[in-house]
Coordinates of C-alpha atoms in Angstrom, one line a residue:
Chain C
X1 CA 44.9 51.1 135.1
X2 CA 45.8 54.7 134.2
X3 CA 48.5 54.9 136.8
X4 CA 50.0 51.6 135.4
X5 CA 50.0 53.1 131.9
X6 CA 51.8 56.2 133.2
X7 CA 54.4 54.1 135.0
X8 CA 55.1 52.0 131.8
X9 CA 55.3 55.2 129.7
X10 CA 57.7 56.8 132.3
X11 CA 59.8 53.7 132.4
X12 CA 60.0 53.6 128.6
X13 CA 61.0 57.3 128.5
X14 CA 63.7 56.6 131.1
X15 CA 65.0 53.6 129.2
X16 CA 65.1 55.7 125.9
X17 CA 67.0 58.5 127.7
X18 CA 69.5 56.0 129.1
X19 CA 70.0 54.5 125.7
X20 CA 70.6 58.0 124.3
X21 CA 73.2 58.8 127.0
X22 CA 75.0 55.5 126.4
X23 CA 75.0 56.1 122.6
X24 CA 76.4 59.6 123.1
X25 CA 79.1 58.7 125.5
X26 CA 80.2 55.5 123.7
X27 CA 83.5 56.3 121.8
X28 CA 83.1 56.3 118.0
X29 CA 84.6 53.3 116.2
X30 CA 88.2 54.0 115.1
X31 CA 88.3 54.8 111.4
X32 CA 89.8 52.1 109.2
X33 CA 93.1 52.5 107.4
X34 CA 91.3 53.3 104.1
X35 CA 89.5 56.2 105.8
X36 CA 92.7 57.6 107.4
X37 CA 94.5 57.2 104.1
X38 CA 91.8 59.1 102.2
X39 CA 91.8 61.8 104.9
X40 CA 95.6 62.3 104.8
X41 CA 95.6 62.2 101.0
X42 CA 93.0 65.0 101.0
X43 CA 95.3 67.1 103.2
X44 CA 98.3 66.8 100.9
X45 CA 99.0 69.0 97.9
X46 CA 99.5 67.2 94.6
X47 CA 103.2 68.0 93.7
X48 CA 102.8 68.0 89.9
X49 CA 99.5 69.7 89.4
X50 CA 97.9 72.9 90.6
X51 CA 95.2 73.4 93.2
X52 CA 94.4 69.7 93.7
X53 CA 94.9 67.5 96.6
X54 CA 96.7 64.1 96.3
X55 CA 93.2 62.5 96.8
X56 CA 91.7 64.4 93.9
X57 CA 94.6 64.0 91.4
X58 CA 95.4 61.2 89.0
X59 CA 99.0 62.2 88.2
X60 CA 101.9 59.8 88.6
X61 CA 103.2 61.7 91.7
X62 CA 99.8 61.7 93.4
X63 CA 99.4 58.0 92.7
X64 CA 102.9 57.3 94.1
X65 CA 102.1 59.4 97.3
X66 CA 98.8 57.6 97.8
X67 CA 100.6 54.2 97.5
X68 CA 103.2 55.4 100.1
X69 CA 100.5 56.7 102.5
X70 CA 98.8 53.3 102.4
X71 CA 102.1 51.5 103.0
X72 CA 103.1 53.7 105.9
X73 CA 99.7 53.3 107.6
X74 CA 99.8 49.6 107.1
X75 CA 103.2 49.6 108.8
X76 CA 101.5 51.1 111.8
X77 CA 102.4 54.8 111.3
X78 CA 99.9 57.4 112.7
X79 CA 98.2 59.9 110.4
X80 CA 100.4 62.6 111.9
X81 CA 103.6 60.6 111.3
X82 CA 102.5 60.1 107.6
X83 CA 101.9 63.8 107.2
X84 CA 105.3 64.5 108.7
X85 CA 106.9 61.9 106.4
X86 CA 105.9 64.0 103.4
X87 CA 106.7 67.4 105.1
X88 CA 110.2 66.0 105.6
X89 CA 110.6 65.5 101.9
X90 CA 108.6 68.4 100.3
X91 CA 108.5 70.9 103.2
X92 CA 105.4 72.4 104.8
X93 CA 104.3 73.4 101.2
X94 CA 103.0 69.9 100.7
X95 CA 100.3 70.5 103.3
X96 CA 97.2 72.2 101.8
X97 CA 96.6 73.9 105.2
X98 CA 100.1 74.4 106.6
X99 CA 100.5 75.7 110.2
X100 CA 100.9 79.4 110.2
X101 CA 104.0 80.5 112.2
X102 CA 102.5 84.0 112.5
X103 CA 99.4 82.8 114.2
X104 CA 100.8 83.3 117.7
X105 CA 101.6 87.0 116.8
X106 CA 98.1 87.8 115.4
X107 CA 96.5 88.7 118.8
X108 CA 99.5 90.9 119.8
X109 CA 99.3 92.6 116.4
X110 CA 95.6 93.2 116.7
X111 CA 96.0 94.7 120.2
X112 CA 98.9 96.9 119.0
X113 CA 96.9 98.0 116.0
X114 CA 93.9 98.7 118.3
X115 CA 96.1 100.8 120.6
X116 CA 97.4 102.8 117.6
X117 CA 93.9 103.5 116.3
X118 CA 92.7 104.4 119.7
X119 CA 95.7 106.8 120.1
X120 CA 94.9 108.3 116.7
X121 CA 91.3 108.8 117.6
X122 CA 92.1 110.5 121.0
X123 CA 94.6 112.8 119.3
X124 CA 92.1 113.6 116.5
X125 CA 89.4 114.6 119.1
X126 CA 91.6 116.7 121.2
X127 CA 91.2 120.5 120.7
X128 CA 94.0 121.9 118.7
X129 CA 94.7 124.8 121.2
X130 CA 93.0 126.2 124.3
X131 CA 90.6 129.2 123.5
X132 CA 92.0 132.7 124.0
X133 CA 90.8 134.5 127.2
X134 CA 87.7 136.5 126.5
X135 CA 88.4 140.2 126.6
X136 CA 86.7 142.0 129.4
X137 CA 83.6 143.5 127.7
X138 CA 81.0 146.0 128.7
X139 CA 78.9 143.3 130.6
X140 CA 81.9 142.5 132.8
X141 CA 82.5 146.2 133.6
X142 CA 78.8 146.6 134.6
X143 CA 79.1 143.6 137.0
X144 CA 82.3 145.0 138.5
X145 CA 80.6 148.4 139.0
X146 CA 77.6 146.7 140.8
X147 CA 79.9 144.8 143.1
X148 CA 81.8 148.0 144.0
X149 CA 78.5 149.7 144.8
X150 CA 77.5 146.8 147.0
X151 CA 80.8 146.9 148.9
X152 CA 80.5 150.7 149.4
Chain R
X1 CA 96.0 116.5 111.5
X2 CA 99.6 116.9 110.3
X3 CA 100.8 115.3 113.5
X4 CA 98.5 112.3 112.9
X5 CA 100.3 111.6 109.6
X6 CA 103.3 110.4 111.6
X7 CA 101.2 107.5 112.8
X8 CA 101.1 106.2 109.3
X9 CA 104.8 105.4 109.6
X10 CA 104.5 102.6 112.1
X11 CA 101.1 101.4 110.8
X12 CA 101.8 101.3 107.0
X13 CA 105.2 102.4 106.0
X14 CA 107.3 100.2 108.3
X15 CA 105.6 96.9 107.4
X16 CA 105.7 97.6 103.7
X17 CA 109.4 98.6 103.9
X18 CA 110.1 95.4 105.8
X19 CA 108.3 93.2 103.3
X20 CA 110.2 94.8 100.4
X21 CA 113.5 94.7 102.2
X22 CA 113.2 91.0 103.1
X23 CA 111.4 89.9 99.9
X24 CA 113.3 91.5 97.1
X25 CA 116.7 90.3 98.4
X26 CA 115.7 86.6 97.9
X27 CA 116.5 84.5 94.9
X28 CA 113.1 83.1 93.7
X29 CA 114.9 79.9 92.6
X30 CA 116.4 79.4 96.0
X31 CA 113.7 77.1 97.4
X32 CA 114.8 75.4 100.6
X33 CA 114.6 71.6 100.7
X34 CA 114.0 69.8 103.9
X35 CA 116.6 67.3 102.6
X36 CA 119.4 69.8 102.8
X37 CA 121.6 68.8 105.7
X38 CA 120.3 65.3 105.8
X39 CA 121.5 62.0 104.3
X40 CA 120.4 61.3 100.8
X41 CA 117.7 58.7 100.7
X42 CA 119.0 55.5 99.1
X43 CA 118.1 55.5 95.4
X44 CA 118.4 52.1 93.9
X45 CA 116.9 50.3 90.9
X46 CA 117.4 49.6 87.2
X47 CA 119.2 52.0 85.0
X48 CA 118.4 53.1 81.4
X49 CA 121.0 50.5 80.2
X50 CA 119.3 47.7 82.2
X51 CA 121.9 47.5 85.0
X52 CA 121.3 47.5 88.7
X53 CA 122.5 50.6 90.5
X54 CA 122.4 52.0 94.0
X55 CA 123.6 55.4 95.3
X56 CA 125.0 53.5 98.3
X57 CA 127.8 52.4 96.0
X58 CA 128.9 56.0 95.5
X59 CA 129.3 57.0 99.1
X60 CA 132.7 58.5 99.5
X61 CA 132.4 60.4 96.2
X62 CA 130.6 63.8 95.9
X63 CA 127.6 63.4 93.5
X64 CA 125.0 65.3 91.6
X65 CA 121.5 63.7 91.5
X66 CA 119.8 65.2 88.5
X67 CA 116.0 64.5 88.0
X68 CA 115.2 65.0 84.4
X69 CA 112.8 63.9 81.6
X70 CA 113.0 63.8 77.8
X71 CA 109.7 65.9 77.7
X72 CA 111.2 68.6 79.9
X73 CA 111.9 71.0 77.1
X74 CA 113.7 73.4 76.9
X75 CA 114.9 73.3 80.5
X76 CA 116.5 69.9 80.5
X77 CA 117.9 70.5 77.0
X78 CA 119.5 73.8 78.2
X79 CA 121.2 72.2 81.2
X80 CA 122.4 69.0 79.5
X81 CA 125.6 70.6 78.1
X82 CA 126.4 72.0 81.6
X83 CA 126.1 68.5 83.1
X84 CA 128.2 67.0 80.2
X85 CA 130.9 69.6 80.9
X86 CA 130.8 69.0 84.6
X87 CA 131.1 65.2 84.1
X88 CA 134.1 65.7 81.8
X89 CA 135.9 68.3 83.9
X90 CA 135.4 66.5 87.2
X91 CA 135.8 62.9 86.1
X92 CA 137.0 60.8 89.0
X93 CA 136.1 63.3 91.7
X94 CA 132.4 63.9 91.0
X95 CA 129.7 61.3 90.2
X96 CA 126.6 62.2 88.3
X97 CA 123.3 60.2 88.6
X98 CA 120.3 60.8 86.5
X99 CA 116.8 60.1 87.8
X100 CA 114.1 59.7 85.2
X101 CA 111.0 61.6 86.2
X102 CA 107.8 60.3 84.7
X103 CA 109.5 59.3 81.5
X104 CA 109.6 56.4 79.1
X105 CA 112.8 54.4 78.4
X106 CA 112.5 55.1 74.7
X107 CA 112.0 58.8 75.2
X108 CA 115.0 59.0 77.5
X109 CA 117.2 57.0 75.2
X110 CA 116.2 59.2 72.2
X111 CA 117.0 62.3 74.2
X112 CA 120.5 61.0 75.1
X113 CA 121.1 59.9 71.5
X114 CA 120.2 63.4 70.2
X115 CA 121.9 65.6 72.9
X116 CA 124.8 63.4 74.0
X117 CA 125.3 60.6 76.5
X118 CA 127.8 61.4 79.2
X119 CA 127.9 57.8 80.4
X120 CA 126.6 58.3 83.9
X121 CA 123.7 56.1 85.1
X122 CA 120.1 57.1 84.8
X123 CA 117.8 55.4 87.3
X124 CA 114.3 54.5 86.1
X125 CA 111.6 55.4 88.5
X126 CA 108.5 53.7 87.0
X127 CA 106.3 54.1 90.1
X128 CA 107.6 57.6 91.0
X129 CA 108.6 56.5 94.5
X130 CA 112.2 57.8 94.3
X131 CA 110.9 61.2 93.1
X132 CA 108.6 61.3 96.2
X133 CA 111.6 60.4 98.4
X134 CA 113.4 63.4 97.0
X135 CA 110.4 65.7 97.2
X136 CA 110.6 66.5 93.5
X137 CA 107.9 68.7 92.0
X138 CA 109.1 69.0 88.4
X139 CA 112.3 68.5 86.4
X140 CA 115.0 69.6 86.2
X141 CA 116.0 69.5 89.9
X142 CA 119.5 68.7 91.0
X143 CA 120.8 67.7 94.4
X144 CA 124.4 68.3 95.5
X145 CA 125.5 65.5 97.8
X146 CA 128.9 65.5 99.6
X147 CA 131.2 62.5 100.0
X148 CA 129.6 61.6 103.3
X149 CA 126.2 61.2 101.5
X150 CA 124.7 64.4 103.0
X151 CA 122.6 66.6 100.8
X152 CA 124.2 70.1 100.8
X153 CA 122.1 72.0 98.2
X154 CA 119.1 71.6 95.8
X155 CA 118.9 73.5 92.6
X156 CA 115.5 73.9 90.9
X157 CA 115.4 74.7 87.2
X158 CA 118.1 74.3 84.6
X159 CA 121.6 74.1 86.1
X160 CA 124.0 76.8 84.9
X161 CA 127.8 77.3 85.1
X162 CA 127.1 79.9 87.7
X163 CA 125.1 77.4 89.8
X164 CA 128.0 75.0 89.6
X165 CA 130.5 77.7 90.6
X166 CA 128.3 78.5 93.6
X167 CA 127.3 75.0 94.7
X168 CA 130.1 72.5 93.9
X169 CA 132.4 73.9 96.6
X170 CA 129.6 73.0 99.1
X171 CA 130.3 69.4 98.4
X172 CA 134.1 69.7 98.3
X173 CA 134.6 70.0 94.6
X174 CA 136.8 72.9 93.5
X175 CA 135.7 74.6 90.3

């Protein structure tokens, strides 16, 4: 009886694990046009107000852009194509998060700056000049004398 | 340590000098428009006088598309005499088209009655879609379009005689 219970519990656990895997691997349902429209509107800058997206603003320009986004998506345009449609009219400025043309240079700049700082550090630690030779003192003379006595 | 000061040159001085050199030489009003070098989008609709109008009818003639509004004060008031003068001086070789930006018919008519009506058409844009097609952010903005219908320049802010001297030749109109 106990073994049967364990088997049932094991089978239930396996079934649950299987369901979890299926649920994880199953592709998420494609977002509807309204969701895509809201997402694109949130990524575009309102042209006639400050610091607001097209989704947040109620100005005439933002309203016109929202209507155009909905029309373009309904006509089958992709979200990327819709974004590009407005970039073609306003420039990359219309994107709240425009692509940064300097991004590719940032790693190279960081490395160059690191090398400069490292060079600076090495130069700063290097002794300014080599120490002057120590003049032969009384101790050296004594040692020399002892060596001469040993040689004799 | 004196020698290390020279490292400041590439690290600090050169980038700052480069920024100043490239930044200070630019005209802050010279904002590039993606439309420059491309065909003017078709602007069509009802005018302030109730007629139907399309910019397609003007292909073959250089034109100025001027987005303006009666509430755009003083910029639109300042540039109005410049537009009136250009329309008079270049009658027959240059077409002017007004585009009402977020304005009312009564407001626009009152403006023209007060400051002068040059007789060129003013397109109404009640839903703002034509302004979006042109990428307008605020009046006044003026597009210089050549006879082939290609946008050659965009001027942001009140148009001046100096702007006309500089930009009209780009669309084949001699000053």
